[in-house]
Short mmCIF file of C-alpha atoms in Angstrom, two decimals:
data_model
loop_
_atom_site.label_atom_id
_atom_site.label_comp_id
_atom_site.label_asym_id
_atom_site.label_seq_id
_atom_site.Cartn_x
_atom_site.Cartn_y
_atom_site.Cartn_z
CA UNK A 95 15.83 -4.86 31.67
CA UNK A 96 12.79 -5.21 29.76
CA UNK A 97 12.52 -7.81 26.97
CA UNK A 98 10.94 -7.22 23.67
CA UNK A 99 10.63 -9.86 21.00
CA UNK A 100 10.28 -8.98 17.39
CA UNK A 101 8.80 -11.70 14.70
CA UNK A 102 10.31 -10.94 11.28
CA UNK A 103 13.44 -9.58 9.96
CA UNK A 104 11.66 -7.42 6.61
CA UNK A 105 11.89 -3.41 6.67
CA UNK A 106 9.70 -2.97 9.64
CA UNK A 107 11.27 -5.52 11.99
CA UNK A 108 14.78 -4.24 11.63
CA UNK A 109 13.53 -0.33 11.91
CA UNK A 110 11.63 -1.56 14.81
CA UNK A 111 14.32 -3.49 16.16
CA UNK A 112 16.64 -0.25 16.24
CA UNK A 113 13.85 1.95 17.58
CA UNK A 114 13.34 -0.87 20.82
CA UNK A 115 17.26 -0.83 20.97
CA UNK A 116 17.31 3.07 21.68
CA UNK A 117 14.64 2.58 24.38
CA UNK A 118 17.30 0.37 26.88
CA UNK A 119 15.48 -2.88 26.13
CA UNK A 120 16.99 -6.22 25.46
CA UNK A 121 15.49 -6.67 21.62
CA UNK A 122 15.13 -10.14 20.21
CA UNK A 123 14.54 -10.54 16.47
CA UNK A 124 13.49 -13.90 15.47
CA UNK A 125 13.88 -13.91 11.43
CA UNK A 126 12.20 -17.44 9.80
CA UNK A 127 15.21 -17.21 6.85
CA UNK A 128 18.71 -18.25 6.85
CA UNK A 129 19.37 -13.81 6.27
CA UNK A 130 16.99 -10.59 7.96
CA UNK A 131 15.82 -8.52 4.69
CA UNK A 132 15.89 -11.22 1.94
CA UNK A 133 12.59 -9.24 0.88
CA UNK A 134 14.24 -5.74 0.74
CA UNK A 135 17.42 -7.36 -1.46
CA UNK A 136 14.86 -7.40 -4.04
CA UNK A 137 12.57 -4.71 -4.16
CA UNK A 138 12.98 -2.11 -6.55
CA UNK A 139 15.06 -4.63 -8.87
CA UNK A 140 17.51 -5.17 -6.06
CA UNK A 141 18.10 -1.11 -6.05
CA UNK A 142 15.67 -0.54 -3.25
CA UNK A 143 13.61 2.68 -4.06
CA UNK A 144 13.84 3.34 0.22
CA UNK A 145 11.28 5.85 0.34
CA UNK A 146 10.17 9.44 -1.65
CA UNK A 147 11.51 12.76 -1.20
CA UNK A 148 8.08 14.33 -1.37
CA UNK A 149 6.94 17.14 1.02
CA UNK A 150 5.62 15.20 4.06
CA UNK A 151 2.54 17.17 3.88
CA UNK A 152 1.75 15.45 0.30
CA UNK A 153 2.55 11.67 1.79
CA UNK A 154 -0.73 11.07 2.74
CA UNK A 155 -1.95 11.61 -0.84
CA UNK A 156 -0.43 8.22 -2.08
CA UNK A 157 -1.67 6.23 0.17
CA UNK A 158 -4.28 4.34 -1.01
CA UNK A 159 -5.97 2.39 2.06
CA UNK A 160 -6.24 4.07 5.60
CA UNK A 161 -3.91 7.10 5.45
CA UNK A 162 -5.02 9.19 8.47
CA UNK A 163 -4.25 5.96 10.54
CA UNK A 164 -0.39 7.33 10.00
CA UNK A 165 -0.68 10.85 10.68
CA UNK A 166 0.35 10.34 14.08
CA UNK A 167 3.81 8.07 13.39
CA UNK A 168 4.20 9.82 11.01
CA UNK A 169 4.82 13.16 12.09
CA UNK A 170 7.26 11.33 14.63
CA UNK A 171 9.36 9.72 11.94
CA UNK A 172 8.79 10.76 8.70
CA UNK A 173 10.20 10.16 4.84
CA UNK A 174 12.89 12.22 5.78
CA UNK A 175 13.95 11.46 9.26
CA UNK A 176 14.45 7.83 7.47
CA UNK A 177 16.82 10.10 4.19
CA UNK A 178 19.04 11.68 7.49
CA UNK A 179 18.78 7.93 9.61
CA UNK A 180 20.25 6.52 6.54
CA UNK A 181 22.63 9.55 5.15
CA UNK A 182 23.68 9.91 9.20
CA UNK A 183 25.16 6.00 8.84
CA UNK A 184 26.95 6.96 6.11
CA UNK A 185 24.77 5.91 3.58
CA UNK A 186 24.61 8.11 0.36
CA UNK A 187 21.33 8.54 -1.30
CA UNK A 188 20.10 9.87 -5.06
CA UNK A 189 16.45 11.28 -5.89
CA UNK A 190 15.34 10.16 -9.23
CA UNK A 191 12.10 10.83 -11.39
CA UNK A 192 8.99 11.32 -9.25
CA UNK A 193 10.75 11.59 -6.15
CA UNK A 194 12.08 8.29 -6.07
CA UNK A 195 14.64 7.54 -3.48
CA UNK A 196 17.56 5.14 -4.00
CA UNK A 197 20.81 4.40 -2.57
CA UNK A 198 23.59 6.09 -4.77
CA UNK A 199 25.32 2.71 -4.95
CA UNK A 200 22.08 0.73 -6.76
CA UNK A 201 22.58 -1.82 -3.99
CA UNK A 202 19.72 -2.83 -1.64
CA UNK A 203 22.43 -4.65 0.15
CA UNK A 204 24.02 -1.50 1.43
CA UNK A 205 20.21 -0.24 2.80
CA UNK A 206 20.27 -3.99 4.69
CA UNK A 207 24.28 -3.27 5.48
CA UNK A 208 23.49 0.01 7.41
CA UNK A 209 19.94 -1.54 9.25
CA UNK A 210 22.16 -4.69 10.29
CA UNK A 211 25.00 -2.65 11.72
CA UNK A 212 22.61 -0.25 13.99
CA UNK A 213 21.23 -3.49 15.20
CA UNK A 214 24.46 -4.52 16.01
CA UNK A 215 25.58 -1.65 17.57
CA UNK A 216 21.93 -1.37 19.63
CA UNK A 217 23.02 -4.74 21.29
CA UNK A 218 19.84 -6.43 19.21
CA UNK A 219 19.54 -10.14 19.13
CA UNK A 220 19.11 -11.46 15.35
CA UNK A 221 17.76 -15.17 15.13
CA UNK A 222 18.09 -16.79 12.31
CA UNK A 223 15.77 -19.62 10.75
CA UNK A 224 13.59 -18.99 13.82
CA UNK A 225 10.61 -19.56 12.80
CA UNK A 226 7.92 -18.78 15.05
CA UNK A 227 4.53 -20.93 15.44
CA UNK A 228 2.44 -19.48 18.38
CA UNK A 229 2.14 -16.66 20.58
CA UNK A 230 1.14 -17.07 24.09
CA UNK A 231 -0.71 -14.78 26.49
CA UNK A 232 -1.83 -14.71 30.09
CA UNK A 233 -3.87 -12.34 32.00
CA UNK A 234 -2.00 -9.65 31.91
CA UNK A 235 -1.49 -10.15 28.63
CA UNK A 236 1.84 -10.71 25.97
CA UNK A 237 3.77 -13.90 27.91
CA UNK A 238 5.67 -15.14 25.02
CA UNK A 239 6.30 -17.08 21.71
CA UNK A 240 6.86 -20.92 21.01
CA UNK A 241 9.37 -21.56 17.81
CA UNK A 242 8.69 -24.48 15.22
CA UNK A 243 11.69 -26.48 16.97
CA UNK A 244 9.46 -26.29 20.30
CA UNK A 245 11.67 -23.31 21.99
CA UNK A 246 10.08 -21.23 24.39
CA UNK A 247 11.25 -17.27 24.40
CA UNK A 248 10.15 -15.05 26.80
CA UNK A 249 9.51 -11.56 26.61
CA UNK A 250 7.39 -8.85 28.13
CA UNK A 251 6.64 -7.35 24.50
CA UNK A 252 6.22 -8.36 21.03
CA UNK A 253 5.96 -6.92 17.75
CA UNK A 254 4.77 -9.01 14.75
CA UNK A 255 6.08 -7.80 11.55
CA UNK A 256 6.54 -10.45 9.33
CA UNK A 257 4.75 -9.05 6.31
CA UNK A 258 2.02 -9.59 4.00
CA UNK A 259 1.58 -12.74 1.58
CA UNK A 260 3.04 -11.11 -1.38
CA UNK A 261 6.94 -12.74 -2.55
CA UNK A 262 5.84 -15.86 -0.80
CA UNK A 263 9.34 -17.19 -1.54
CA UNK A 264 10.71 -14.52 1.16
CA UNK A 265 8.70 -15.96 4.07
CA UNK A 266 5.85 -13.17 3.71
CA UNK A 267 3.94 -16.86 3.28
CA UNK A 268 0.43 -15.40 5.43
CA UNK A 269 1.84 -16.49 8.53
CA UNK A 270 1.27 -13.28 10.35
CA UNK A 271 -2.04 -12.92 10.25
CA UNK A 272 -3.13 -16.53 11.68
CA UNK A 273 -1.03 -15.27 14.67
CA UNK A 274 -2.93 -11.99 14.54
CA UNK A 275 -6.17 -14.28 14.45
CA UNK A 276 -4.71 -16.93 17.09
CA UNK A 277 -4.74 -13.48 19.14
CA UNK A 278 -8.67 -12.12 18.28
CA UNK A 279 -7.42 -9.09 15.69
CA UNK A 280 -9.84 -9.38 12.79
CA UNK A 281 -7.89 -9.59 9.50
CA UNK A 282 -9.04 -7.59 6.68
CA UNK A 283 -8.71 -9.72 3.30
CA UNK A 284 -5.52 -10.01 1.63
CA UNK A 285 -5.15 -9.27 -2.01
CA UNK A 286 -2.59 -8.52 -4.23
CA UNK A 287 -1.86 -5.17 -4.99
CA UNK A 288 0.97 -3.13 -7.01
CA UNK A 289 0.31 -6.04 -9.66
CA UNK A 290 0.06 -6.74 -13.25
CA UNK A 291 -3.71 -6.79 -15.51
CA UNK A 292 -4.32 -10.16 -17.00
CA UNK A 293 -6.21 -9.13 -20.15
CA UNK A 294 -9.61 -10.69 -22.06
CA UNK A 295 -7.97 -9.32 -25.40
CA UNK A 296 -4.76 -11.76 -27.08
CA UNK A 297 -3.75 -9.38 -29.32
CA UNK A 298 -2.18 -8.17 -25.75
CA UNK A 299 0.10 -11.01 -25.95
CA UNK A 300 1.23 -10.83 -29.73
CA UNK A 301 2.96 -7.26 -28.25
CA UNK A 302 4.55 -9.02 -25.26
CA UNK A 303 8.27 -7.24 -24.49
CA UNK A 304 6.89 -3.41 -26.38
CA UNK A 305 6.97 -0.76 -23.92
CA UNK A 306 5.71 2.66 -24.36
CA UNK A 307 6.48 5.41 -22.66
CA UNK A 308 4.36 8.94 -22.37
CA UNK A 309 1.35 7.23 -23.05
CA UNK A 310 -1.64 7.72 -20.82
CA UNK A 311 -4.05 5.23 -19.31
CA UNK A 312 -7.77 5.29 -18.01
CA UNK A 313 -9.15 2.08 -15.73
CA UNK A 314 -13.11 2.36 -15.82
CA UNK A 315 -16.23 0.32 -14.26
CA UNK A 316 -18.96 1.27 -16.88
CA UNK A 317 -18.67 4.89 -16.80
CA UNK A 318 -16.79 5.58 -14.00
CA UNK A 319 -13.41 6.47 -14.11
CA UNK A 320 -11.14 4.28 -11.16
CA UNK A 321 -8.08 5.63 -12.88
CA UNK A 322 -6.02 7.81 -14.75
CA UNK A 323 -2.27 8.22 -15.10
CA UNK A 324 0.02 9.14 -17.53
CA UNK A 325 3.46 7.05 -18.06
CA UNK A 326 4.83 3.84 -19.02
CA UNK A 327 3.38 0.66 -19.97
CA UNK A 328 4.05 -2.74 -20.88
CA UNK A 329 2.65 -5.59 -22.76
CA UNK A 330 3.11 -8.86 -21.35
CA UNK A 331 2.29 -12.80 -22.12
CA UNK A 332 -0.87 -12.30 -20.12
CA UNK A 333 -1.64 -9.10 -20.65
CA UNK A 334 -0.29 -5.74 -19.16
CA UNK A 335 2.72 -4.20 -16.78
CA UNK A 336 4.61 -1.71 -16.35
CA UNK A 337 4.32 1.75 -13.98
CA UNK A 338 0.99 2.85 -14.59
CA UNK A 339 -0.77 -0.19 -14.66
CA UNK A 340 0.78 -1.20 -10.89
CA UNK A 341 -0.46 1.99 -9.56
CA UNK A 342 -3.43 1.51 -11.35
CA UNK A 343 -4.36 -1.53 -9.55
CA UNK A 344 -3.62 -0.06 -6.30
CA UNK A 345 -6.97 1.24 -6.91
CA UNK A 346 -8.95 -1.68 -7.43
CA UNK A 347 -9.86 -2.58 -3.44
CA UNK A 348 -13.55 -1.31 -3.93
CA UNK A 349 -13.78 -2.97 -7.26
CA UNK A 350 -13.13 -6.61 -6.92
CA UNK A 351 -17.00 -7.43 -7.78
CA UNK A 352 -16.33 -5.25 -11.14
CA UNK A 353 -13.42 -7.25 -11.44
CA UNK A 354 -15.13 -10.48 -11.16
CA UNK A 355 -17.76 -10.07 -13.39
CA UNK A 356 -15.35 -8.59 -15.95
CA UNK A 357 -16.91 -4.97 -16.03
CA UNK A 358 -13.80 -3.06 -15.86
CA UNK A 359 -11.70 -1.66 -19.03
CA UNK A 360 -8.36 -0.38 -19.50
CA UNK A 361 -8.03 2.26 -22.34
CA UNK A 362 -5.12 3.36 -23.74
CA UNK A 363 -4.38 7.03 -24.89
CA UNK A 364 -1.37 6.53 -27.37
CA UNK A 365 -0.68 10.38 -28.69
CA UNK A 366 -2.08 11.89 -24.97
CA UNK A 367 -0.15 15.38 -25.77
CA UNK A 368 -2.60 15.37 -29.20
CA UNK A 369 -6.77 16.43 -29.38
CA UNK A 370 -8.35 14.62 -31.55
CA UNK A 371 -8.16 17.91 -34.17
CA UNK A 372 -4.37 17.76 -33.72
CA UNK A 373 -3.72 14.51 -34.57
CA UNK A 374 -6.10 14.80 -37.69
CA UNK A 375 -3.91 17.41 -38.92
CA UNK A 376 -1.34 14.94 -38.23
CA UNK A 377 -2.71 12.23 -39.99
CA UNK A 378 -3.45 14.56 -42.93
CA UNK A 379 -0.32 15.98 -43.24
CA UNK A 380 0.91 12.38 -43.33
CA UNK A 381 -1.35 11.44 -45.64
CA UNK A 382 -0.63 14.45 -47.91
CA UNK A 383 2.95 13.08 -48.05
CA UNK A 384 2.48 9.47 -48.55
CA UNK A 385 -0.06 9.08 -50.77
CA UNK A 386 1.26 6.18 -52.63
CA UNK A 387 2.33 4.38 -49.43
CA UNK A 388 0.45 1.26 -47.45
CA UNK A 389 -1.12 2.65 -44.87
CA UNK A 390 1.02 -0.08 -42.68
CA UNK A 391 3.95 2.34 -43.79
CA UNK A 392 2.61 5.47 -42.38
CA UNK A 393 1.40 4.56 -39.43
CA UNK A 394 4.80 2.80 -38.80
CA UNK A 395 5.61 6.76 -38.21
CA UNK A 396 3.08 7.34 -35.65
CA UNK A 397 3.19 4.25 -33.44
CA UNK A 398 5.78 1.00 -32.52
CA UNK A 399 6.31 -1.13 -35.95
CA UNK A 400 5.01 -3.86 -34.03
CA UNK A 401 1.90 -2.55 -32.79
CA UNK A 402 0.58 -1.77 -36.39
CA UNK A 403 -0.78 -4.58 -37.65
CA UNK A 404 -2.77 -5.02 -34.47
CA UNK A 405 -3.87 -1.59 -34.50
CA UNK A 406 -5.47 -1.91 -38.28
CA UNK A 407 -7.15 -4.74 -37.27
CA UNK A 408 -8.73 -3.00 -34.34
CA UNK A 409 -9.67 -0.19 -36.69
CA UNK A 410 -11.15 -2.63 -39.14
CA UNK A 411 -8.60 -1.45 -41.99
CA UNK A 412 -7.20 -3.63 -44.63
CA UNK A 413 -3.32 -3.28 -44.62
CA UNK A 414 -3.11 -3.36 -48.15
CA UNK A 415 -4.95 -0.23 -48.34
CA UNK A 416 -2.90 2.48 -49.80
CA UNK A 417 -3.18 6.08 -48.27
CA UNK A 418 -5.06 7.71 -51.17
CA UNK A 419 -7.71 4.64 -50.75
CA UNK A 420 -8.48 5.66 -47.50
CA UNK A 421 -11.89 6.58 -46.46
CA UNK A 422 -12.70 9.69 -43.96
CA UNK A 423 -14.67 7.57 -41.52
CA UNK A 424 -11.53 4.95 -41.74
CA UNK A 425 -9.15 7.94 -40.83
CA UNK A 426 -11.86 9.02 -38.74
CA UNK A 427 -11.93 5.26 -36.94
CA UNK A 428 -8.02 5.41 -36.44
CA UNK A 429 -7.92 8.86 -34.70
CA UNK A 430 -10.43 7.59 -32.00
CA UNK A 431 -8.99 4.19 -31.63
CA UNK A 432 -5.31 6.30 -30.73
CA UNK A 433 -6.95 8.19 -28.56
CA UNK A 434 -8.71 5.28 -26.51
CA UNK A 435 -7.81 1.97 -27.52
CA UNK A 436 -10.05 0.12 -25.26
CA UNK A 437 -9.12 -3.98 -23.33
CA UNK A 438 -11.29 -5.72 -20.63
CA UNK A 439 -9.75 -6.67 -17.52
CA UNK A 440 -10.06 -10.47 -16.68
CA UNK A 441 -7.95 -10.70 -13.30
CA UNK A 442 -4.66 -9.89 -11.80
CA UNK A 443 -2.03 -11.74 -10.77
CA UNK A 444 -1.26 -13.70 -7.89
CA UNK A 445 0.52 -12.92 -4.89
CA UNK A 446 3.85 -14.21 -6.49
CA UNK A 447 4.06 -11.21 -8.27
CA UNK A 448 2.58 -8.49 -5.97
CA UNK A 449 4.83 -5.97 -4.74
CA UNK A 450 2.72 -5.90 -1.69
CA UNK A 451 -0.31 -6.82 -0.11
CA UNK A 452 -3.38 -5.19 0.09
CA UNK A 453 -5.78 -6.02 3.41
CA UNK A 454 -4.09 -6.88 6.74
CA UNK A 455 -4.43 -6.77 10.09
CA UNK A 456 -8.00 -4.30 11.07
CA UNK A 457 -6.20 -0.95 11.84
CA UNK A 458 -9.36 -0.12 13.75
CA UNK A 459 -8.08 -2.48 16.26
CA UNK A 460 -4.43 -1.21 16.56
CA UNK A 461 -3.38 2.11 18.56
CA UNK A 462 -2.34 4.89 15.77
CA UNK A 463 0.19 6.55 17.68
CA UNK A 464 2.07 3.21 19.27
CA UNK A 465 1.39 0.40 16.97
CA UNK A 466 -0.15 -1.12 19.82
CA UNK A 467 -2.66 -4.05 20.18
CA UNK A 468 -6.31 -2.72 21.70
CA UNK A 469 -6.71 -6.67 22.11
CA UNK A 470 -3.49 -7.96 23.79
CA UNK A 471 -1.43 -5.61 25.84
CA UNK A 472 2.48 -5.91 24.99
CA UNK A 473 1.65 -7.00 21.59
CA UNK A 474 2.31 -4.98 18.44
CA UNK A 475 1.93 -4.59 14.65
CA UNK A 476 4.23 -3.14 11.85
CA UNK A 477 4.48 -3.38 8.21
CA UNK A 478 2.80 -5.00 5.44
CA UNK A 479 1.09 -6.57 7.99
CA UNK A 480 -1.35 -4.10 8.57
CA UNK A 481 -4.16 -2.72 6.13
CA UNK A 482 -2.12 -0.13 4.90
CA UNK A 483 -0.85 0.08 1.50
CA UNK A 484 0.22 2.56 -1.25
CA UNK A 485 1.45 3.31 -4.88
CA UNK A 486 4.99 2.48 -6.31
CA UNK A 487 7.46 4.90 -5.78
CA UNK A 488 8.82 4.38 -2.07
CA UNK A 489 5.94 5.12 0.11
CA UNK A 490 4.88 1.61 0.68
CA UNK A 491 8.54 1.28 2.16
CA UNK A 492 7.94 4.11 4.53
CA UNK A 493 5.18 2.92 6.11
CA UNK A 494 7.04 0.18 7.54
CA UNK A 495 9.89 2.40 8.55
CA UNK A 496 7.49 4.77 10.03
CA UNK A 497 5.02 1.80 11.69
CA UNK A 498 8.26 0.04 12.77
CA UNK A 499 10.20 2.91 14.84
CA UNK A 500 6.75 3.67 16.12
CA UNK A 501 6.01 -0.02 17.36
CA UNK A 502 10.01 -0.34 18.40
CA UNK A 503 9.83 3.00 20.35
CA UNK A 504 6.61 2.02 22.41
CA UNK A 505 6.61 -1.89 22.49
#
């Protein structure tokens, strides 16, 4: 019986590791941590958001680097051949807003219950704190791997999974791709991705903790839109969060010069269901009403009590101002400001806070279809690992289910 040796115990190495177990191979998982998906116990806030429930057709749309690499493991295992893998182990599952998929229990451990049990019941060989230092090859090709405690394993294929570089604190420390180098794959450059805004502006800061939902964001370099999207948002003691800002920066791989040199804005629709005519009406009618008032007071109605003083001193408007005091153009200044209330992008955040990595392993040099190596024969990718990456919302989870049955099914 053939032998295949899996590095890394994350989404794709366990999916991979059941896929090789259906083949009739002996599967060895070597997993660097004292537990196999200490990663996946956290993601979506420890619910897991396992994949999306969209129309496979439309998966392809959401991702963000390199989708027509998956078209072909894809069609082979799918978002919802994972749903009936999962539901078929007795797992029960719940679709929630935009197609988010989640366990009906909230509890990534029960996604990392049912994974660990069809290992067990494929005969697969879990390793614990194995962590794994080189790969060796011979002529022929994939010989096998040398462990930090100077173990030799051999096996007559591999599959490297163990993730990108973002939640260092998991093990996804980088490690994979100086094997992936050790073994001649070029390595795309890692960044983080699905990750915060740091901000030029500090007002940004004064509204850490305010969230605001229905609101509508547009990311631009100069005058070109990057992004739009329409959702929640978050201030934060750096600068920004929340839904549509992680997507958001999902987008930035082509724009890291931009980004750099501090060329790229984030503006902020606050009343997006409202034209500019309709919320003048609006701000007349108010004004009709509250003549007498501060203006602080009014605008108290139309936007989080906490973001008003801010927002007069963006529109250059002296909160002391009653209503009846105010000018057109200040009204005027106030109804554009609403509708685009402009901050400059100074960075993102690190890799500690990344949901995932953008950049990876050169999918150029990988097989498509099989996950396989076009450098080393018997050796294999899956995961984070490669340069494949997509918005929030469960698709960035499927790819490593669908790389990992297709590098556990052909390894």
């Amino acid at each position: 019986m053939k032998t295949v040796i899996i590095i890394g115990g994350g989404a794709a190495g366990l999916m991979a590791a059941v896929s090789a177990s259906r083949e009739n191979k002996k599967v060895i998982l070597l997993e660097r941590n004292e537990k196999v998906g200490k990663k996946l116990f956290i993601t979506g806030k420890g619910r897991c958001n396992v994949t999306t429930a969209c129309p496979p057709e439309e998966f392809t749309d959401h991702v963000m680097t390199n989708p027509r690499f998956l078209y072909s493991s894809f069609r082979r295992f799918d978002n919802h051949s994972m749903m009936r893998f999962l539901e078929g182990r007795g797992l029960k599952l719940k679709t929630e807003r935009g197609q988010r998929v989640f366990p009906a229990s909230d509890r990534s451990s029960d996604v990392i219950r049912v994974l660990e049990d069809a290992c067990r019941k494929g005969g697969v060989d879990i390793r614990l704190h194995a962590k794994v230092v080189r790969v060796c090859t011979g002529p022929e090709g994939f010989t096998s791997v040398e462990l930090e405690n100077g173990q030799m394993i051999r096996g007559d294929s591999l599959i490297i999974a163990c993730g990108g570089r973002s939640y260092p604190s998991t093990g996804s420390d980088g490690l994979g791709y100086e094997l992936a180098r050790s073994l001649g794959h070029k390595i795309r450059e890692p960044q983080p991705s699905l990750v915060p805004f740091v901000m030029k502006e500090a007002w940004c800061r004064d509204l850490m903790g305010l969230t605001l939902k229905n609101v509508s964001i547009r990311v631009k370099d100069g005058k070109k839109v990057v992004d739009e999207g329409f959702g929640e948002f978050l201030f934060t003691h750096f600068g920004v969060s929340g839904p549509l800002v992680l997507t958001a920066s999902t987008r930035l791989g082509k724009y890291q010069k931009s980004l750099k040199e501090g060329r790229l804005t984030l503006s902020l629709d606050l009343k997006p269901a409202l034209s500019e005519e309709q919320l003048e009406k609006r701000f007349l009618k108010e004004f009709d009403t509250f003549r007498n008032k501060k203006i602080p007071n009014v605008l108290d109605t139309m936007l989080p009590k906490k973001m008003t003083p801010i927002f007069l001193k963006e529109a250059e408007i002296d909160p002391e101002k009653r209503v009846r005091e105010i000018t057109k153009a200040e009204r005027r200044r106030m109804i554009l400001l609403m509708k685009n209330l402009t901050m400059h992008i100074r960075g993102v955040r690190g890799f500690e806070e990344a949901i995932i990595t953008r950049g990876g392993v050169d999918i150029r040099e990988i097989d498509p279809a099989t996950m396989a190596s076009k450098k080393v024969p018997g050796v294999y990718f899956a995961g984070e690992i490669l340069d494949l990456d997509a918005v929030t919302g469960g698709f960035n989870l499927q790819i490593a289910w669908t790389t990992g049955y297709a590098a556990g099914k052909y390894a």
